[in-house]
Amino acid sequence: NIFGDVCVEDISDSMAQVALQGPNSKQILAKLLDEQLIPEKYYSFTDGCDVAGIKCLVSQTGYTGELGFELYCKPEDARVLWNKLTEAGEEFGLIPCGLGARDTLRLEATMPLYGHEMSDIITPLEANLNFAVKLKKEKFIGKAAIEEKGVKRIRVGIKVTGRGIAREHCDIYIGEEKVGEVTSGTHCPFLGGAYAMGLICKDHSEVGTQILIDVRGRKIEAEIISLPFIKK
């Protein structure tokens, strides 16, 4: 859908990214970068930053529900950058983490993830992302499809009250009637229990609704709760 005097180039192979997340991330980054260059607003960035001698683009676009920053640099500089960050964060107890930890964080903050709560068959309105869709706009790609499909199901938050963990693709029931499907679910460390998000028939989406989730042939009790589970 490129139009006008525009050139699109995929530079993924020439970039590396290290994400620094958590309540002390700004203090750690300030040890390596002029604090005035640290992005102040969510979904903003500063290009051409000198981070401990390494040229970086620094953004604040993290998907953990927590304060955090992403540092983009040349692949050959990534190891040095990692070591610099690790050293600067030692006094704050900084430790490495991977996608599993990131996934529990974004789930606790009820942030939808592509391939789970978002996909090419889940509309933004079904995903509860109405703020990003302006149906009053005369024309945009996908408008006709969104209008044609309507909103018969909606993304909801789920707290498991029975014994077990609801996982992606587990069916959701009210009595014997299937009313939806889990899109993401796990044990959430901060919340101290099993939580999930799912797509459920809009008629059964009210907070407080008692539901059953089929986990490997065993139906466990759960209830619909409000979003988000945690606010920063």
Short mmCIF file of C-alpha atoms in Angstrom, two decimals:
data_model
loop_
_atom_site.label_atom_id
_atom_site.label_comp_id
_atom_site.label_asym_id
_atom_site.label_seq_id
_atom_site.Cartn_x
_atom_site.Cartn_y
_atom_site.Cartn_z
CA ASN A 1 0.00 0.00 0.00
CA ILE A 2 2.92 2.31 -0.66
CA PHE A 3 2.04 5.48 -2.54
CA GLY A 4 3.65 8.81 -3.25
CA ASP A 5 7.37 9.56 -3.26
CA VAL A 6 8.24 6.91 -0.67
CA CYS A 7 10.95 4.24 -0.45
CA VAL A 8 10.60 1.39 2.06
CA GLU A 9 13.73 -0.49 3.10
CA ASP A 10 13.92 -3.40 5.56
CA ILE A 11 16.96 -2.72 7.78
CA SER A 12 16.22 -5.46 10.34
CA ASP A 13 19.45 -7.37 9.68
CA SER A 14 21.55 -4.26 10.35
CA MET A 15 20.00 -3.55 13.75
CA ALA A 16 20.12 -5.19 17.19
CA GLN A 17 17.89 -4.37 20.14
CA VAL A 18 18.37 -4.65 23.89
CA ALA A 19 15.38 -3.82 26.11
CA LEU A 20 15.84 -2.36 29.59
CA GLN A 21 12.62 -2.67 31.60
CA GLY A 22 11.52 -2.01 35.16
CA PRO A 23 10.95 0.76 37.71
CA ASN A 24 14.70 1.53 37.95
CA SER A 25 15.34 1.51 34.19
CA LYS A 26 15.59 5.30 33.89
CA GLN A 27 18.10 5.51 36.75
CA ILE A 28 20.22 2.80 35.16
CA LEU A 29 20.10 4.38 31.70
CA ALA A 30 20.97 7.80 33.14
CA LYS A 31 24.34 6.38 34.23
CA LEU A 32 25.22 5.76 30.57
CA LEU A 33 23.36 8.49 28.69
CA ASP A 34 22.73 12.21 29.05
CA GLU A 35 19.45 12.24 30.98
CA GLN A 36 18.04 14.98 28.74
CA LEU A 37 18.12 12.52 25.82
CA ILE A 38 16.08 9.85 27.58
CA PRO A 39 12.57 9.73 26.01
CA GLU A 40 10.02 11.12 28.45
CA LYS A 41 6.80 10.03 26.78
CA TYR A 42 5.50 6.56 25.95
CA TYR A 43 5.79 5.79 22.22
CA SER A 44 8.56 8.33 21.68
CA PHE A 45 12.25 7.98 20.84
CA THR A 46 15.56 9.81 20.54
CA ASP A 47 17.92 8.95 17.70
CA GLY A 48 21.70 9.31 17.56
CA CYS A 49 22.28 8.86 21.31
CA ASP A 50 25.71 8.14 22.76
CA VAL A 51 25.13 5.32 25.27
CA ALA A 52 28.47 4.59 26.93
CA GLY A 53 30.22 5.29 23.63
CA ILE A 54 27.78 3.29 21.49
CA LYS A 55 25.52 5.04 18.98
CA CYS A 56 21.91 4.08 19.70
CA LEU A 57 18.33 4.93 18.99
CA VAL A 58 16.58 4.94 22.37
CA SER A 59 12.81 4.47 22.53
CA GLN A 60 10.14 4.13 25.18
CA THR A 61 7.86 1.60 23.52
CA GLY A 62 8.09 -1.39 25.86
CA TYR A 63 5.39 -4.03 26.12
CA THR A 64 5.70 -4.95 29.78
CA GLY A 65 3.25 -2.53 31.41
CA GLU A 66 6.24 -1.10 33.26
CA LEU A 67 8.58 1.81 32.66
CA GLY A 68 11.27 0.77 30.19
CA PHE A 69 13.44 1.62 27.23
CA GLU A 70 14.67 -0.10 24.07
CA LEU A 71 18.14 0.51 22.69
CA TYR A 72 18.80 -0.11 18.99
CA CYS A 73 22.39 -0.36 17.79
CA LYS A 74 24.61 -2.12 15.26
CA PRO A 75 24.65 -5.92 15.81
CA GLU A 76 28.39 -5.85 16.47
CA ASP A 77 27.84 -3.39 19.34
CA ALA A 78 25.10 -5.37 21.07
CA ARG A 79 27.38 -7.48 23.28
CA VAL A 80 29.26 -4.44 24.56
CA LEU A 81 25.97 -2.59 25.17
CA TRP A 82 24.59 -5.58 27.10
CA ASN A 83 27.66 -5.67 29.30
CA LYS A 84 27.54 -1.90 29.93
CA LEU A 85 23.89 -2.11 30.96
CA THR A 86 24.51 -5.13 33.18
CA GLU A 87 27.35 -3.32 34.94
CA ALA A 88 25.34 -0.10 35.37
CA GLY A 89 22.36 -2.02 36.75
CA GLU A 90 24.23 -4.17 39.23
CA GLU A 91 23.46 -1.90 42.21
CA PHE A 92 19.75 -2.05 41.31
CA GLY A 93 19.66 -5.85 41.09
CA LEU A 94 19.33 -5.90 37.30
CA ILE A 95 19.04 -9.42 35.89
CA PRO A 96 18.52 -10.86 32.38
CA CYS A 97 15.08 -12.14 31.40
CA GLY A 98 13.55 -13.59 28.27
CA LEU A 99 10.26 -13.74 26.41
CA GLY A 100 8.60 -15.90 29.07
CA ALA A 101 9.02 -13.15 31.67
CA ARG A 102 7.99 -10.49 29.16
CA ASP A 103 4.85 -12.49 28.38
CA THR A 104 3.72 -12.70 32.02
CA LEU A 105 4.28 -8.95 32.38
CA ARG A 106 2.24 -7.99 29.32
CA LEU A 107 -0.51 -10.41 30.39
CA GLU A 108 -0.69 -8.91 33.89
CA ALA A 109 -1.00 -5.50 32.21
CA THR A 110 -3.57 -7.08 29.80
CA MET A 111 -1.70 -5.90 26.73
CA PRO A 112 -2.93 -7.73 23.62
CA LEU A 113 -0.33 -9.62 21.59
CA TYR A 114 -0.42 -10.28 17.86
CA GLY A 115 -1.17 -13.93 17.16
CA HIS A 116 -3.19 -14.15 20.39
CA GLU A 117 -5.58 -11.23 21.05
CA MET A 118 -4.90 -9.71 17.63
CA SER A 119 -4.73 -11.41 14.25
CA ASP A 120 -5.91 -11.09 10.66
CA ILE A 121 -9.29 -12.54 11.70
CA ILE A 122 -9.75 -10.60 14.98
CA THR A 123 -10.84 -7.02 14.39
CA PRO A 124 -9.52 -4.15 16.54
CA LEU A 125 -13.05 -3.65 17.90
CA GLU A 126 -13.23 -7.28 19.04
CA ALA A 127 -9.83 -6.83 20.67
CA ASN A 128 -11.15 -3.84 22.65
CA LEU A 129 -8.84 -1.47 20.75
CA ASN A 130 -11.56 1.00 19.78
CA PHE A 131 -9.29 3.97 20.53
CA ALA A 132 -7.19 3.05 17.48
CA VAL A 133 -10.08 2.86 15.02
CA LYS A 134 -11.96 5.92 13.78
CA LEU A 135 -14.98 4.56 11.93
CA LYS A 136 -16.16 8.10 11.19
CA LYS A 137 -13.14 8.49 8.92
CA GLU A 138 -14.28 8.40 5.30
CA LYS A 139 -11.95 5.67 4.12
CA PHE A 140 -9.16 3.45 5.46
CA ILE A 141 -7.86 -0.03 4.72
CA GLY A 142 -10.05 -2.60 6.49
CA LYS A 143 -12.99 -0.31 7.26
CA ALA A 144 -15.46 -2.28 5.13
CA ALA A 145 -14.39 -5.57 6.71
CA ILE A 146 -14.75 -4.18 10.25
CA GLU A 147 -18.21 -2.79 9.50
CA GLU A 148 -19.34 -5.99 7.79
CA LYS A 149 -18.19 -8.27 10.62
CA GLY A 150 -19.56 -6.17 13.48
CA VAL A 151 -18.78 -6.94 17.13
CA LYS A 152 -20.32 -10.22 18.25
CA ARG A 153 -17.42 -11.16 20.54
CA ILE A 154 -15.08 -9.10 22.70
CA ARG A 155 -11.77 -9.42 24.53
CA VAL A 156 -12.22 -9.92 28.27
CA GLY A 157 -10.09 -10.48 31.37
CA ILE A 158 -10.42 -13.80 33.21
CA LYS A 159 -9.48 -14.88 36.72
CA VAL A 160 -9.27 -18.63 37.30
CA THR A 161 -11.00 -19.44 40.58
CA GLY A 162 -10.73 -23.22 40.31
CA ARG A 163 -7.62 -25.41 40.21
CA GLY A 164 -5.64 -25.17 36.99
CA ILE A 165 -4.22 -22.79 34.40
CA ALA A 166 -6.15 -21.69 31.33
CA ARG A 167 -4.04 -21.71 28.19
CA GLU A 168 -4.42 -20.42 24.65
CA HIS A 169 -7.21 -22.12 22.64
CA CYS A 170 -9.00 -23.53 25.71
CA ASP A 171 -12.77 -23.35 25.14
CA ILE A 172 -14.94 -21.19 27.41
CA TYR A 173 -18.38 -22.39 28.51
CA ILE A 174 -21.41 -21.20 30.41
CA GLY A 175 -23.09 -24.43 31.42
CA GLU A 176 -22.94 -26.65 28.34
CA GLU A 177 -22.85 -23.75 25.87
CA LYS A 178 -19.51 -22.80 24.33
CA VAL A 179 -19.30 -19.00 24.42
CA GLY A 180 -15.65 -18.24 23.65
CA GLU A 181 -12.00 -19.18 23.66
CA VAL A 182 -8.94 -18.30 25.73
CA THR A 183 -6.35 -16.29 23.79
CA SER A 184 -3.58 -16.08 26.44
CA GLY A 185 -3.24 -17.51 29.92
CA THR A 186 -0.67 -18.42 32.54
CA HIS A 187 0.22 -18.17 36.23
CA CYS A 188 0.91 -14.50 36.94
CA PRO A 189 3.68 -14.12 39.56
CA PHE A 190 2.81 -10.59 40.70
CA LEU A 191 -0.90 -11.34 40.98
CA GLY A 192 -0.26 -14.69 42.64
CA GLY A 193 -2.74 -16.70 40.61
CA ALA A 194 -3.85 -17.95 37.21
CA TYR A 195 -5.23 -15.30 34.85
CA ALA A 196 -6.12 -15.18 31.18
CA MET A 197 -7.60 -13.13 28.38
CA GLY A 198 -10.14 -14.47 25.95
CA LEU A 199 -12.64 -13.69 23.23
CA ILE A 200 -16.18 -14.25 24.41
CA CYS A 201 -19.68 -13.65 23.03
CA LYS A 202 -20.57 -10.05 23.77
CA ASP A 203 -23.84 -11.13 25.40
CA HIS A 204 -21.84 -13.02 28.07
CA SER A 205 -18.99 -10.55 28.57
CA GLU A 206 -20.19 -8.68 31.66
CA VAL A 207 -17.72 -8.39 34.56
CA GLY A 208 -18.60 -10.91 37.27
CA THR A 209 -19.96 -13.53 34.86
CA GLN A 210 -19.11 -17.06 36.05
CA ILE A 211 -17.63 -19.28 33.36
CA LEU A 212 -16.06 -22.71 32.88
CA ILE A 213 -12.84 -23.30 30.94
CA ASP A 214 -12.09 -26.65 29.33
CA VAL A 215 -8.49 -27.52 30.25
CA ARG A 216 -7.56 -30.84 28.66
CA GLY A 217 -11.06 -32.24 29.12
CA ARG A 218 -11.59 -30.92 32.64
CA LYS A 219 -13.75 -27.85 33.17
CA ILE A 220 -12.37 -25.42 35.74
CA GLU A 221 -14.18 -22.47 37.32
CA ALA A 222 -13.33 -18.88 36.40
CA GLU A 223 -14.92 -15.46 36.25
CA ILE A 224 -14.76 -12.45 33.97
CA ILE A 225 -13.00 -9.49 35.57
CA SER A 226 -12.27 -5.95 34.46
CA LEU A 227 -9.25 -4.87 32.40
CA PRO A 228 -6.44 -4.19 33.10
CA PHE A 229 -5.45 -6.57 35.89
CA ILE A 230 -2.67 -4.20 37.01
CA LYS A 231 -2.16 -0.49 36.52
CA LYS A 232 1.42 0.79 36.69
#
